[in-house]
mmCIF file of C-alpha atoms in Angstrom:
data_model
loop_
_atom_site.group_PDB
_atom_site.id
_atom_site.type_symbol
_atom_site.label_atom_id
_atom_site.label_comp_id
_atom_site.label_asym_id
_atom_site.label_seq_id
_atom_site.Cartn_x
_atom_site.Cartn_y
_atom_site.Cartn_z
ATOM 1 C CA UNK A 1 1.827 -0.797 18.572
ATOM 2 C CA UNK A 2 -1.584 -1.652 17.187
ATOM 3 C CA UNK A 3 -2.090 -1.481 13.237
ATOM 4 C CA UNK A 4 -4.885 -2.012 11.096
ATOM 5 C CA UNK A 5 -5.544 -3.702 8.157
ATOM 6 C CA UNK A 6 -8.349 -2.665 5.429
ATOM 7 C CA UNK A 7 -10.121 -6.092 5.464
ATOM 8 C CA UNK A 8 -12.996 -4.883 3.035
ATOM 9 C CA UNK A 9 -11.646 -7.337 0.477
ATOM 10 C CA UNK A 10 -8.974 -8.560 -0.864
ATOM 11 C CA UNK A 11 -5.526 -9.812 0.711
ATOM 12 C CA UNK A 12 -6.123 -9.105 4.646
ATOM 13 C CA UNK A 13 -4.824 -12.608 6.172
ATOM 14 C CA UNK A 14 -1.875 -12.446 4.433
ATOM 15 C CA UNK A 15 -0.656 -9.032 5.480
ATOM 16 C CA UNK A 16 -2.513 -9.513 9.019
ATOM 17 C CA UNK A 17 0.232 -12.847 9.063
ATOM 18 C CA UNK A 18 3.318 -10.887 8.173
ATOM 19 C CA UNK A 19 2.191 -7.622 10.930
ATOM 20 C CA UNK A 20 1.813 -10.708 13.743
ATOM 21 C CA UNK A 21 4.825 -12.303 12.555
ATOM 22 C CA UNK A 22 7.240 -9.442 13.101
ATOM 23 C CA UNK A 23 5.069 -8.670 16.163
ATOM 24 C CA UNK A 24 2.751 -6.235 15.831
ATOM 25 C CA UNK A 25 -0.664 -5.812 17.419
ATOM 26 C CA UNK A 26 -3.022 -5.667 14.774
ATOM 27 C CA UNK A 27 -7.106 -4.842 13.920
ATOM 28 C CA UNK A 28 -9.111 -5.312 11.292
ATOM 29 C CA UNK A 29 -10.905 -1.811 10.483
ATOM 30 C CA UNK A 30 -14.040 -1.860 8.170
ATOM 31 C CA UNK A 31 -15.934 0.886 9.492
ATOM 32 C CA UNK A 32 -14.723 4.570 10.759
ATOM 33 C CA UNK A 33 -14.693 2.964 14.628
ATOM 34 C CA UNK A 34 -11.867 0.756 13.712
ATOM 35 C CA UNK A 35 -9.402 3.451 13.016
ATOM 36 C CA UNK A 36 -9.473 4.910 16.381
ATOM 37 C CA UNK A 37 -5.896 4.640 18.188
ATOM 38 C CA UNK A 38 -4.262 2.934 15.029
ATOM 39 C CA UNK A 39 -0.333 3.814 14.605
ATOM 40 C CA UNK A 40 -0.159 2.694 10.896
ATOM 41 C CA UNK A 41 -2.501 0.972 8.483
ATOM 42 C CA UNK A 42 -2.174 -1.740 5.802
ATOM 43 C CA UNK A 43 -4.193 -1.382 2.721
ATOM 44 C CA UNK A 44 -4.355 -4.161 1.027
ATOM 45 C CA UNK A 45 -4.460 -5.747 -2.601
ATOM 46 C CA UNK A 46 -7.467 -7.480 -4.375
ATOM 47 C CA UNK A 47 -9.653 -5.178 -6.740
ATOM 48 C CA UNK A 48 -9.667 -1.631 -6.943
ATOM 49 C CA UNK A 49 -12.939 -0.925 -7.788
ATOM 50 C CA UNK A 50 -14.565 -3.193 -5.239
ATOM 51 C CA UNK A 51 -12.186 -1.294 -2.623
ATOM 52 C CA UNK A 52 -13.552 2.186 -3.824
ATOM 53 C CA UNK A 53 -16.941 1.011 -3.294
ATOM 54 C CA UNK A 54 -16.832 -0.785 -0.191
ATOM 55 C CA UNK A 55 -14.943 1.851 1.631
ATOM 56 C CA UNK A 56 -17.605 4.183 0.487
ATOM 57 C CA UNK A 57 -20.659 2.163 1.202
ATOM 58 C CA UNK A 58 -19.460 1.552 5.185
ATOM 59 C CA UNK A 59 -18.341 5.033 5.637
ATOM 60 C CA UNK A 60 -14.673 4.704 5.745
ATOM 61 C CA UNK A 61 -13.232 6.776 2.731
ATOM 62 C CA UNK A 62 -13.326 10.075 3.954
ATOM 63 C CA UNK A 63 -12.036 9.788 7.827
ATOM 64 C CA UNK A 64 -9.439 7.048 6.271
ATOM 65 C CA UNK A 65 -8.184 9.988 3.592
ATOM 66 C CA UNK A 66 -8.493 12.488 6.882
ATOM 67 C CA UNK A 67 -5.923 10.573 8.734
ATOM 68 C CA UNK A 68 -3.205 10.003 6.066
ATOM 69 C CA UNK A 69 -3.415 14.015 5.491
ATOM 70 C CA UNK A 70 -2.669 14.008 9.088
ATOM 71 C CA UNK A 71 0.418 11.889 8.786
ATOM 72 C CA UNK A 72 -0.705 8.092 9.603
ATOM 73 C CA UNK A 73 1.578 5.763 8.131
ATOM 74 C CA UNK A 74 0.409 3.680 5.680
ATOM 75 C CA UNK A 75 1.640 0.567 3.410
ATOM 76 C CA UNK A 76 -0.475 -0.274 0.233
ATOM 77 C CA UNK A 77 0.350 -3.045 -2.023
ATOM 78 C CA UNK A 78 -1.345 -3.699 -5.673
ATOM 79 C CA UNK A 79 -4.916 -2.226 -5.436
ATOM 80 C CA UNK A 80 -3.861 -0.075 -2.426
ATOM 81 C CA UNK A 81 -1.399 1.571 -4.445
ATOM 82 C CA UNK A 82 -3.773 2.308 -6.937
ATOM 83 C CA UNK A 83 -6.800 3.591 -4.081
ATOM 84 C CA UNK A 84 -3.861 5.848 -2.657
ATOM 85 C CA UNK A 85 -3.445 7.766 -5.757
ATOM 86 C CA UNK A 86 -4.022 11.462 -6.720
ATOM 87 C CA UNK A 87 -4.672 10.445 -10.661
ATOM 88 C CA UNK A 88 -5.256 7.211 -12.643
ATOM 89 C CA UNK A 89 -4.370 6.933 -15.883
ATOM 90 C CA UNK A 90 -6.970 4.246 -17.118
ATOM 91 C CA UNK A 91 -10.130 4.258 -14.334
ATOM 92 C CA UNK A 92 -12.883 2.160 -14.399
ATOM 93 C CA UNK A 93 -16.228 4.413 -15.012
ATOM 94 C CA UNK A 94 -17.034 6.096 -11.737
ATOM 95 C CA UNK A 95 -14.091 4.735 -9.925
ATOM 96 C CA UNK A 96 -12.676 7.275 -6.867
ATOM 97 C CA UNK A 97 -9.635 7.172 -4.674
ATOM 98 C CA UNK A 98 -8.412 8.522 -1.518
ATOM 99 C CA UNK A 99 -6.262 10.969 -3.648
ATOM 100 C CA UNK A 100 -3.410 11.341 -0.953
ATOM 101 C CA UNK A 101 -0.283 10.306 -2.904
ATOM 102 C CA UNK A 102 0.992 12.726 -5.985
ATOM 103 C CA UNK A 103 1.494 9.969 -7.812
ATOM 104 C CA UNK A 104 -0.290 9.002 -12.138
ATOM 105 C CA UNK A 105 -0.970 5.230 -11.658
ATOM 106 C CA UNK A 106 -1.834 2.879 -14.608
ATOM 107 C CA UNK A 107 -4.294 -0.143 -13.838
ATOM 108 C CA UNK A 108 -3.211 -3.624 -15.011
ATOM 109 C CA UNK A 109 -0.207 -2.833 -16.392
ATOM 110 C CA UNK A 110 1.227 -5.904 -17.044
ATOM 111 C CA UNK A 111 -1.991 -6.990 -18.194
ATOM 112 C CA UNK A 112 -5.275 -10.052 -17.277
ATOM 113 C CA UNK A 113 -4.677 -12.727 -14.812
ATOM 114 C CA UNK A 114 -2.900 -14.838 -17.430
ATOM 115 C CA UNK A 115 0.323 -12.148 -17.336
ATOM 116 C CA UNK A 116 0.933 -11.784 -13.698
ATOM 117 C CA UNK A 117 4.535 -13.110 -12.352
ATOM 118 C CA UNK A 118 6.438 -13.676 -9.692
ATOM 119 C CA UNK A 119 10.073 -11.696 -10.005
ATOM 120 C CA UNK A 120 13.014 -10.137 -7.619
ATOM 121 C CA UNK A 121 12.866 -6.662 -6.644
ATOM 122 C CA UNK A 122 15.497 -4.450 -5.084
ATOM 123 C CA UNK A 123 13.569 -1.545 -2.863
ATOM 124 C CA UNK A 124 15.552 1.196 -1.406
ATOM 125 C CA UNK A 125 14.628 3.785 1.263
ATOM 126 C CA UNK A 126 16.002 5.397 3.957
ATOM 127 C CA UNK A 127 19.723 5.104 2.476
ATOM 128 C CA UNK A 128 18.867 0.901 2.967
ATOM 129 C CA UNK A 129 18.370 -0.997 0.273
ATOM 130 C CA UNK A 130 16.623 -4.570 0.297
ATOM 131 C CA UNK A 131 18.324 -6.541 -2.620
ATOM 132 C CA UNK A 132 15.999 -9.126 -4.208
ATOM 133 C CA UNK A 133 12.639 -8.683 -2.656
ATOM 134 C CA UNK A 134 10.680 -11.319 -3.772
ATOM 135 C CA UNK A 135 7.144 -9.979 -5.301
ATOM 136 C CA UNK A 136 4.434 -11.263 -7.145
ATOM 137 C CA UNK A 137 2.747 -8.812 -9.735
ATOM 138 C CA UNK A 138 -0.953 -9.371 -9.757
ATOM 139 C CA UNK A 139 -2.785 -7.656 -12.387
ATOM 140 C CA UNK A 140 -0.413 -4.989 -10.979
ATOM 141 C CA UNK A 141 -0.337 -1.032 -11.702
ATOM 142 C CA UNK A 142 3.048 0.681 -12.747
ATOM 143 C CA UNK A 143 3.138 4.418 -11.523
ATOM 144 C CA UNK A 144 3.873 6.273 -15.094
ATOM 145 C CA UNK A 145 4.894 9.953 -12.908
ATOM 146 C CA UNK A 146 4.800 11.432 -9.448
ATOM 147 C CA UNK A 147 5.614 14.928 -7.650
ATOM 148 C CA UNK A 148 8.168 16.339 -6.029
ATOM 149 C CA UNK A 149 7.542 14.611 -2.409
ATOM 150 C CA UNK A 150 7.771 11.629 -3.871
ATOM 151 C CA UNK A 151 10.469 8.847 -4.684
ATOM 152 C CA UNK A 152 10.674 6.530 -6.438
ATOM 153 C CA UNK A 153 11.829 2.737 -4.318
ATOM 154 C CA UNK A 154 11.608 0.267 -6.702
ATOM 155 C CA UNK A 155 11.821 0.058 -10.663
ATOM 156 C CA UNK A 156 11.873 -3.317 -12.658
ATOM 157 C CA UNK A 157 14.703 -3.513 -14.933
ATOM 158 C CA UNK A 158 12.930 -3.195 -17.959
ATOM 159 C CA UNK A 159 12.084 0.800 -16.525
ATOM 160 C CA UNK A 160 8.877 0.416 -14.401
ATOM 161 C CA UNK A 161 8.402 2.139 -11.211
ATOM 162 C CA UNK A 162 6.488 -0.530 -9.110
ATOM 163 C CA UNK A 163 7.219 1.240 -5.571
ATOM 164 C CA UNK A 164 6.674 4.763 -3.912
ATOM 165 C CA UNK A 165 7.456 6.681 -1.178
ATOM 166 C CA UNK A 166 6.051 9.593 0.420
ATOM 167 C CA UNK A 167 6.448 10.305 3.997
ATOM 168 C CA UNK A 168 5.289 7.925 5.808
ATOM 169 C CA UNK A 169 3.679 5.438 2.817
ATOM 170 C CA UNK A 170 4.983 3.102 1.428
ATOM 171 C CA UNK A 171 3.458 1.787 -1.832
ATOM 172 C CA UNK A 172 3.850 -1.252 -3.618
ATOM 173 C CA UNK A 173 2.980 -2.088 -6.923
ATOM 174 C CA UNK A 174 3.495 -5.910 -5.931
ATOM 175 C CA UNK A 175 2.786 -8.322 -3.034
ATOM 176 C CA UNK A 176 5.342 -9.139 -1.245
ATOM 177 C CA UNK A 177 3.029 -10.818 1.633
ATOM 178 C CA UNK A 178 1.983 -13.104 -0.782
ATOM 179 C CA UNK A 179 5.678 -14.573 -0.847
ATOM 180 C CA UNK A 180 6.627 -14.446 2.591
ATOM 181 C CA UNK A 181 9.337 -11.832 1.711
ATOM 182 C CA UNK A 182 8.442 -9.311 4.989
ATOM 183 C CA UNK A 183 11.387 -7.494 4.993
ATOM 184 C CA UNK A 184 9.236 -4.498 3.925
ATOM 185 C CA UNK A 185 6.704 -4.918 6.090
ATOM 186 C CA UNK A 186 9.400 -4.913 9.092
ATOM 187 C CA UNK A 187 11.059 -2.101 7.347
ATOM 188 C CA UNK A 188 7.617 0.094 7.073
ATOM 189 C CA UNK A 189 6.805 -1.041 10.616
ATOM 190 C CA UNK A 190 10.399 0.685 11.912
ATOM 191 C CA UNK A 191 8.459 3.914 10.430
ATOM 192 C CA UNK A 192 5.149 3.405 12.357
ATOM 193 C CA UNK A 193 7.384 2.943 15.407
ATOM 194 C CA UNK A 194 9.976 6.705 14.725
ATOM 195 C CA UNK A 195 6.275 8.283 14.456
ATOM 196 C CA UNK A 196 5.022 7.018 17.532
ATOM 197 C CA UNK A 197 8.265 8.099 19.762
ATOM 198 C CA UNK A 198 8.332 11.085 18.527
ATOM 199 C CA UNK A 199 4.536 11.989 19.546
ATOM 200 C CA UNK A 200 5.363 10.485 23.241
#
């Protein structure tokens, strides 16, 4: 099983760690070559705008977009989240996105640097549910609404919905790579794996 890893910027060791860790064969894609024979992808966190840009400027937007229309499984976390979404409520001037999951996303929710915090998280899909996933919030978005083909997989206690689902993507408003907490990862990797039987 070979997955990439969006390593224009932002968090790419940490998720290409957790992917080797549980055993998966992974790439790093920065330009449209990279994606060819990839079973799932990782988009990373870091900065939002800088993503936009980058992916733009080397070409990778559009046939990225093209293959999570098509059904490649993807996990985001933080600024991924945010690049995945159909509508933002706050964007930076000029900022685009791959537009792909029906979700409203707000930027920096919890606020600058200063606010970000490390917390437990219970995230349920699939009828499982992983009790106390530990995440660090980053600058992070909160998803304010979402469509019909969407759940909802984790929501703070104070009402926040800080993780989607939508087919096969899983988005996270948090990092759990950043804690060593990869029982999403494994979990999102069990998804890659269903997709890839069932097109043998």
């Amino acid at each position: 099983m070979i997955v990439g890893v969006l390593a224009l910027q932002g968090g790419v060791e940490e998720h290409l760690t957790a992917l080797e860790a549980l055993g998966a064969t992974t790439r790093k894609v920065r330009v449209p070559k990279d994606l060819d024979g990839l079973e799932g992808i990782v988009i990373p966190g870091g900065e939002s705008t800088v993503l936009d840009k980058l992916a733009r400027t080397f070409d990778v937007a559009e046939p990225l977009a093209n293959l999570i229309r098509d059904g490649l499984p993807v996990f985001a976390t933080c600024a991924g989240l945010i690049y995945l979404a159909k509508h933002l409520d706050n964007p930076a001037r000029g900022q685009q996105t791959l537009a792909v999951v029906d979700v409203v996303v707000r930027r920096n929710a919890f606020g600058t640097q200063r606010e970000s915090f490390d917390t437990t998280v219970d995230v349920s899909f699939d009828g499982v549910t992983f009790p106390g996933v530990q995440a660090s919030f980053i600058r992070a978005p909160i998803v304010t609404a979402f469509g019909p083909t969407v759940e909802a997989i984790a929501v703070l206690d104070s009402g926040e919905v800080v993780g989607v689902r939508q087919g096969n993507i899983i988005a996270l408003s948090f990092h759990p790579e950043e804690t060593g907490d990869y029982r999403i990862h494994q979990a999102w990797l069990g998804l890659v794996r269903k997709r890839t039987e069932l097109a043998i």
